[in-house]
Amino acid sequence: MAHTSPARPSKPPSPQNPARSWIGPALAAAVSLVSLGLAVPLLLWYAFLRLRNALLFLCALAASALLAAFVVIDTENDLNLLVFVTLWLGGAVASLALFRSLALRRNAAGANASVEAAVRHRRELRARARHIAATERVHALELGIGRPDRATGFDDGGLIDVNHAPAELLARLPGLAPEHLRRLEEMRAAGVAFSSAEELAAAVDVDPRRVPELAEYAVFL
């Protein structure tokens, strides 16, 4: 039966640069200062639309009211100066803090996506390595698939060769308790070789519910 080669693994995700999370907040604070506070209401409304926070809605509303008061109040009035300073400097601080919160929120979402992408990448590597093992056994042995102890440099995504890996590496396989490992070692010493996770599970009495997880990380060469 012909084998269909799996898609080549995608590139692993690039790590995020934590310093970049300060660029947005710094720009927001700079805009607030350069605009003399006039842009603060717009910045707060933008932050509200992103975070959907009731307190932030009140802050944006208050900033809009302060801007309106600044325009209406006589420029010679001391109250006008107080409104201006509050809107200018207070707005800069608020913009920095709020846009920092937005950046952290984006970073958290990005970190989750990065972890998910890394897990998917490892799964793709295992699928590719299993395909090589199924279609080119000699090549798989030369690459050291399932043999992290050989350190050939080939990344198989964390596979373990049940038939050839040292006993201490077999313990990495999910679903194998110490009693399973003892039986497995006894059978290997007797010359028994396995060809599938289902066969291995039946031979050493592994819970059938653990077979899919075992099959994900086991390879049989």
Coordinates of C-alpha atoms in Angstrom, one line a residue:
M1 CA 0.0 0.0 0.0
A2 CA 1.4 3.4 -0.9
H3 CA 2.2 5.8 1.9
T4 CA 1.3 9.5 1.7
S5 CA 4.0 11.8 2.9
P6 CA 2.8 14.2 5.6
A7 CA 3.3 17.9 5.0
R8 CA 6.7 19.2 6.0
P9 CA 6.7 20.7 9.5
S10 CA 6.2 24.4 9.7
K11 CA 8.9 26.6 11.3
P12 CA 8.9 26.8 15.1
P13 CA 7.4 30.1 16.4
S14 CA 9.9 33.0 17.1
P15 CA 10.2 34.2 20.7
Q16 CA 8.6 37.5 21.4
N17 CA 10.6 40.5 22.4
P18 CA 9.3 41.9 25.8
A19 CA 10.8 45.3 25.1
R20 CA 8.3 45.8 22.2
S21 CA 5.4 45.8 24.7
W22 CA 6.5 49.3 25.8
I23 CA 6.4 50.9 22.4
G24 CA 2.7 51.3 22.2
P25 CA 2.3 52.7 25.8
A26 CA 5.3 55.1 25.2
L27 CA 3.7 56.4 22.0
A28 CA 0.3 56.9 23.7
A29 CA 1.9 58.9 26.4
A30 CA 3.9 60.9 23.9
V31 CA 0.8 61.7 21.9
S32 CA -0.9 62.8 25.0
L33 CA 2.0 65.1 26.0
V34 CA 2.6 66.5 22.5
S35 CA -1.1 67.2 21.9
L36 CA -1.2 69.1 25.3
G37 CA -3.9 66.6 26.5
L38 CA -6.2 67.2 23.6
A39 CA -5.8 63.6 22.3
V40 CA -6.4 62.1 25.7
P41 CA -10.2 61.5 25.3
L42 CA -9.6 59.8 21.9
L43 CA -6.9 57.6 23.5
L44 CA -9.2 56.6 26.4
W45 CA -12.1 55.9 24.1
Y46 CA -9.9 53.7 22.0
A47 CA -8.7 51.8 25.1
F48 CA -12.3 51.4 26.2
L49 CA -13.3 49.9 22.8
R50 CA -10.5 47.4 23.2
L51 CA -10.9 46.5 26.9
R52 CA -14.7 47.0 27.3
N53 CA -14.2 48.1 30.9
A54 CA -17.0 50.1 32.7
L55 CA -14.5 52.1 34.8
L56 CA -12.6 52.9 31.6
F57 CA -15.8 54.1 30.0
L58 CA -16.3 56.6 32.9
C59 CA -12.6 57.7 32.6
A60 CA -13.1 58.4 28.9
L61 CA -16.3 60.2 29.6
A62 CA -14.6 62.3 32.3
A63 CA -11.7 63.1 30.0
S64 CA -14.2 64.2 27.3
A65 CA -16.0 66.4 29.9
L66 CA -12.7 67.9 31.0
L67 CA -11.8 68.8 27.4
A68 CA -15.1 70.4 26.9
A69 CA -14.7 72.4 30.1
F70 CA -11.2 73.5 29.0
V71 CA -12.7 74.9 25.8
V72 CA -15.6 76.6 27.6
I73 CA -13.9 78.0 30.7
D74 CA -12.3 81.4 30.4
T75 CA -8.5 81.0 29.8
E76 CA -7.8 83.6 32.5
N77 CA -9.5 81.4 35.1
D78 CA -7.3 79.4 37.5
L79 CA -9.8 76.5 37.1
N80 CA -8.9 76.4 33.4
L81 CA -5.2 75.9 34.3
L82 CA -6.1 73.1 36.7
V83 CA -8.3 71.4 34.0
F84 CA -5.4 71.7 31.5
V85 CA -2.8 70.3 33.8
T86 CA -5.1 67.4 34.8
L87 CA -5.9 66.6 31.2
W88 CA -2.3 67.0 30.0
L89 CA -0.2 65.3 32.7
G90 CA -2.9 63.0 34.2
G91 CA -3.8 61.9 30.7
A92 CA -0.2 61.1 29.8
V93 CA 0.1 58.9 32.9
A94 CA -3.3 57.3 32.3
S95 CA -2.5 56.6 28.6
L96 CA 0.8 55.0 29.6
A97 CA -0.9 52.7 32.1
L98 CA -3.8 51.8 29.9
F99 CA -1.9 51.1 26.8
R100 CA 0.6 49.0 28.9
S101 CA -2.5 46.9 30.0
L102 CA -3.4 46.5 26.3
A103 CA 0.1 45.5 25.4
L104 CA 0.2 42.9 28.3
R105 CA -3.1 41.6 27.1
R106 CA -1.9 41.2 23.6
N107 CA 1.4 39.6 24.8
A108 CA -0.6 37.0 26.9
A109 CA -2.7 36.1 23.8
G110 CA 0.5 36.0 21.8
A111 CA 2.2 33.8 24.3
N112 CA -0.7 31.3 24.3
A113 CA -0.6 31.3 20.5
S114 CA 3.1 30.7 20.6
V115 CA 2.8 27.8 23.0
E116 CA 0.1 26.3 20.9
A117 CA 2.1 26.7 17.7
A118 CA 5.1 25.1 19.4
V119 CA 3.0 22.1 20.4
R120 CA 1.6 21.8 16.9
H121 CA 5.1 22.0 15.5
R122 CA 6.4 19.2 17.7
R123 CA 3.4 17.1 16.6
E124 CA 4.2 17.8 12.9
L125 CA 7.8 16.7 13.6
R126 CA 6.6 13.4 15.1
A127 CA 4.3 12.8 12.2
R128 CA 7.1 13.4 9.7
A129 CA 9.5 11.1 11.6
R130 CA 6.9 8.3 11.9
H131 CA 6.4 8.5 8.2
I132 CA 10.2 8.1 7.6
A133 CA 10.2 5.2 10.1
A134 CA 7.3 3.5 8.2
T135 CA 8.7 3.9 4.7
E136 CA 12.5 4.1 5.1
R137 CA 13.5 2.0 8.1
V138 CA 17.3 2.0 7.4
H139 CA 17.2 5.8 6.9
A140 CA 15.2 6.2 10.1
L141 CA 17.8 4.2 12.0
E142 CA 20.6 6.3 10.6
L143 CA 18.8 9.5 11.6
G144 CA 18.4 8.2 15.1
I145 CA 14.6 8.5 15.1
G146 CA 13.3 7.5 18.6
R147 CA 16.9 7.5 20.0
P148 CA 17.5 10.7 21.8
D149 CA 20.6 9.0 23.4
R150 CA 22.3 9.0 20.0
A151 CA 22.1 12.8 19.5
T152 CA 22.3 12.8 15.7
G153 CA 20.8 16.2 15.5
F154 CA 17.6 15.1 13.8
D155 CA 14.5 16.4 15.6
D156 CA 11.9 13.7 15.7
G157 CA 9.6 15.7 18.0
G158 CA 10.3 13.5 21.1
L159 CA 9.7 10.0 19.7
I160 CA 11.0 6.9 21.6
D161 CA 11.9 3.7 19.8
V162 CA 10.3 1.0 21.8
N163 CA 12.4 -1.8 20.3
H164 CA 15.9 -0.2 20.6
A165 CA 15.9 2.8 23.0
P166 CA 17.7 2.2 26.4
A167 CA 15.5 1.2 29.3
E168 CA 15.8 4.6 31.0
L169 CA 14.3 6.3 27.9
L170 CA 11.3 4.0 27.8
A171 CA 10.2 5.6 31.0
R172 CA 9.4 8.8 29.1
L173 CA 6.6 7.1 27.2
P174 CA 3.2 8.1 28.6
G175 CA 1.0 5.4 30.1
L176 CA 3.8 3.0 31.1
A177 CA 4.0 2.4 34.8
P178 CA 7.0 0.7 36.4
E179 CA 5.4 -2.7 36.2
H180 CA 4.7 -2.2 32.5
L181 CA 8.4 -1.2 32.0
R182 CA 9.5 -4.4 33.8
R183 CA 7.4 -6.6 31.5
L184 CA 8.6 -4.7 28.4
E185 CA 12.3 -5.1 29.4
E186 CA 11.7 -8.9 30.0
M187 CA 10.1 -9.3 26.6
R188 CA 12.8 -7.3 24.9
A189 CA 15.5 -9.4 26.6
A190 CA 13.7 -12.5 25.2
G191 CA 13.9 -11.1 21.7
V192 CA 10.4 -9.9 21.3
A193 CA 9.9 -6.9 19.0
F194 CA 6.8 -4.8 18.8
S195 CA 5.2 -3.2 15.8
S196 CA 2.4 -0.9 17.2
A197 CA 1.2 0.8 20.3
E198 CA -1.8 -1.5 20.4
E199 CA 0.4 -4.6 20.3
L200 CA 2.6 -3.2 23.1
A201 CA -0.4 -2.2 25.2
A202 CA -1.9 -5.7 24.9
A203 CA 1.4 -7.4 25.7
V204 CA 2.2 -5.4 28.9
D205 CA -1.4 -4.8 29.9
V206 CA -1.6 -1.0 29.5
D207 CA -5.0 0.7 30.0
P208 CA -6.5 0.9 26.5
R209 CA -7.5 4.5 27.2
R210 CA -3.8 5.4 27.2
V211 CA -3.0 3.8 23.8
P212 CA -3.6 7.0 21.7
E213 CA -1.2 9.0 23.9
L214 CA 1.3 6.1 23.8
A215 CA 1.0 5.9 20.0
E216 CA 1.8 9.6 19.7
Y217 CA 5.2 9.2 21.2
A218 CA 6.2 5.6 20.5
V219 CA 7.9 4.5 17.3
F220 CA 8.7 0.9 16.4
L221 CA 11.9 0.2 14.4

